[in-house]
PDB file of C-alpha atoms in Angstrom:
ATOM      1  CA  MET A   1      96.762 110.801  86.230  1.00 86.00           C
ATOM      2  CA  ALA A   2      98.800 112.886  88.627  1.00 94.00           C
ATOM      3  CA  LEU A   3     102.558 112.651  88.477  1.00 98.00           C
ATOM      4  CA  LEU A   4     104.977 111.350  91.080  1.00 97.00           C
ATOM      5  CA  ILE A   5     108.619 112.160  91.860  1.00 98.00           C
ATOM      6  CA  ASN A   6     110.682 109.105  92.763  1.00 97.00           C
ATOM      7  CA  ASN A   7     113.762 108.746  94.961  1.00 96.00           C
ATOM      8  CA  ASP A   8     116.124 109.636  92.099  1.00 97.00           C
ATOM      9  CA  CYS A   9     115.195 113.302  92.687  1.00 97.00           C
ATOM     10  CA  THR A  10     118.251 115.498  93.234  1.00 95.00           C
ATOM     11  CA  SER A  11     116.209 118.433  94.615  1.00 94.00           C
ATOM     12  CA  CYS A  12     117.599 120.643  91.862  1.00 95.00           C
ATOM     13  CA  ASP A  13     114.488 122.895  91.900  1.00 94.00           C
ATOM     14  CA  ALA A  14     114.091 122.851  88.091  1.00 97.00           C
ATOM     15  CA  CYS A  15     110.534 121.513  88.177  1.00 97.00           C
ATOM     16  CA  VAL A  16     108.986 123.881  90.712  1.00 97.00           C
ATOM     17  CA  ALA A  17     108.785 127.022  88.572  1.00 96.00           C
ATOM     18  CA  THR A  18     107.466 125.150  85.531  1.00 97.00           C
ATOM     19  CA  CYS A  19     104.296 123.875  87.234  1.00 98.00           C
ATOM     20  CA  PRO A  20     101.273 125.981  86.247  1.00 98.00           C
ATOM     21  CA  ASN A  21      99.316 124.689  89.254  1.00 98.00           C
ATOM     22  CA  THR A  22     101.992 125.100  91.958  1.00 97.00           C
ATOM     23  CA  ALA A  23     101.603 121.382  92.649  1.00 98.00           C
ATOM     24  CA  ILE A  24     105.301 120.758  93.346  1.00 98.00           C
ATOM     25  CA  SER A  25     106.792 121.539  96.727  1.00 97.00           C
ATOM     26  CA  VAL A  26     109.959 120.978  98.699  1.00 94.00           C
ATOM     27  CA  ALA A  27     109.930 118.005 101.023  1.00 92.00           C
ATOM     28  CA  SER A  28     112.622 115.968 102.659  1.00 88.00           C
ATOM     29  CA  PRO A  29     114.563 114.371 101.111  1.00 89.00           C
ATOM     30  CA  ILE A  30     112.876 114.790  97.706  1.00 94.00           C
ATOM     31  CA  TYR A  31     110.295 117.094  96.160  1.00 97.00           C
ATOM     32  CA  VAL A  32     106.649 116.020  96.078  1.00 97.00           C
ATOM     33  CA  ILE A  33     103.730 116.583  93.703  1.00 98.00           C
ATOM     34  CA  ASP A  34     100.292 117.232  95.198  1.00 98.00           C
ATOM     35  CA  PRO A  35      97.928 114.936  93.258  1.00 97.00           C
ATOM     36  CA  ALA A  36      95.000 117.250  94.037  1.00 97.00           C
ATOM     37  CA  LYS A  37      96.747 120.009  92.049  1.00 98.00           C
ATOM     38  CA  CYS A  38      98.577 118.039  89.338  1.00 98.00           C
ATOM     39  CA  THR A  39      96.866 118.021  85.940  1.00 98.00           C
ATOM     40  CA  GLU A  40      99.916 116.835  83.962  1.00 98.00           C
ATOM     41  CA  CYS A  41      99.766 120.390  82.562  1.00 98.00           C
ATOM     42  CA  VAL A  42      96.462 119.641  80.780  1.00 98.00           C
ATOM     43  CA  GLY A  43      94.826 123.012  80.248  1.00 97.00           C
ATOM     44  CA  ALA A  44      98.129 124.873  80.259  1.00 98.00           C
ATOM     45  CA  HIS A  45     100.597 122.985  78.034  1.00 98.00           C
ATOM     46  CA  ASP A  46     100.716 120.060  75.616  1.00 97.00           C
ATOM     47  CA  GLU A  47     102.912 117.954  77.899  1.00 97.00           C
ATOM     48  CA  PRO A  48     104.027 117.924  81.541  1.00 98.00           C
ATOM     49  CA  GLN A  49     106.585 120.688  81.888  1.00 98.00           C
ATOM     50  CA  CYS A  50     108.193 119.218  84.992  1.00 98.00           C
ATOM     51  CA  MET A  51     109.075 116.040  83.085  1.00 98.00           C
ATOM     52  CA  ILE A  52     110.677 118.078  80.306  1.00 98.00           C
ATOM     53  CA  VAL A  53     112.995 120.052  82.609  1.00 98.00           C
ATOM     54  CA  CYS A  54     113.873 117.288  85.088  1.00 98.00           C
ATOM     55  CA  PRO A  55     117.563 116.421  84.637  1.00 97.00           C
ATOM     56  CA  ALA A  56     117.215 113.261  86.753  1.00 97.00           C
ATOM     57  CA  ASP A  57     114.248 111.859  84.766  1.00 97.00           C
ATOM     58  CA  CYS A  58     112.558 111.009  88.057  1.00 98.00           C
ATOM     59  CA  ILE A  59     108.966 112.108  87.357  1.00 98.00           C
ATOM     60  CA  PHE A  60     106.451 109.431  86.379  1.00 97.00           C
ATOM     61  CA  PRO A  61     102.686 108.862  86.308  1.00 96.00           C
ATOM     62  CA  ASN A  62     101.341 108.149  89.779  1.00 96.00           C
ATOM     63  CA  PRO A  63      99.482 104.801  89.551  1.00 96.00           C
ATOM     64  CA  ASP A  64      97.342 105.731  92.565  1.00 96.00           C
ATOM     65  CA  PHE A  65      95.698 108.662  90.745  1.00 95.00           C
ATOM     66  CA  LYS A  66      94.279 107.621  87.376  1.00 94.00           C
ATOM     67  CA  GLU A  67      92.339 110.386  85.595  1.00 96.00           C
ATOM     68  CA  THR A  68      91.174 110.927  82.041  1.00 96.00           C
ATOM     69  CA  PRO A  69      92.266 113.981  80.055  1.00 96.00           C
ATOM     70  CA  GLU A  70      88.749 115.349  80.545  1.00 97.00           C
ATOM     71  CA  GLN A  71      89.008 114.955  84.319  1.00 97.00           C
ATOM     72  CA  LEU A  72      92.432 116.621  84.303  1.00 97.00           C
ATOM     73  CA  LEU A  73      91.049 119.556  82.314  1.00 97.00           C
ATOM     74  CA  GLU A  74      88.126 119.877  84.726  1.00 98.00           C
ATOM     75  CA  LYS A  75      90.577 119.879  87.644  1.00 97.00           C
ATOM     76  CA  TYR A  76      92.680 122.563  85.900  1.00 98.00           C
ATOM     77  CA  HIS A  77      89.615 124.780  85.450  1.00 98.00           C
ATOM     78  CA  SER A  78      88.570 124.305  89.077  1.00 98.00           C
ATOM     79  CA  LEU A  79      92.070 125.352  90.204  1.00 97.00           C
ATOM     80  CA  HIS A  80      92.147 128.427  87.977  1.00 96.00           C
ATOM     81  CA  GLY A  81      88.449 129.369  88.142  1.00 88.00           C
TER      82      GLY A  81
END
């Protein structure tokens, strides 16, 4: 399942550098996560790094993009060839 940043985002920029897939980008007024690139860090880390560093605790699973760990790993490998 891809992740989603809600309206509590303070645009602090902490999450951007932690994403191994460059799935997080600046938008207005809050940052956004590209579901086509988000693997919840499967393939790179044991847990989503953006959630760990977010001081506003505003990153949650996106209910519109449900994927199994196997699908997330396949997506990670397709992104990093």
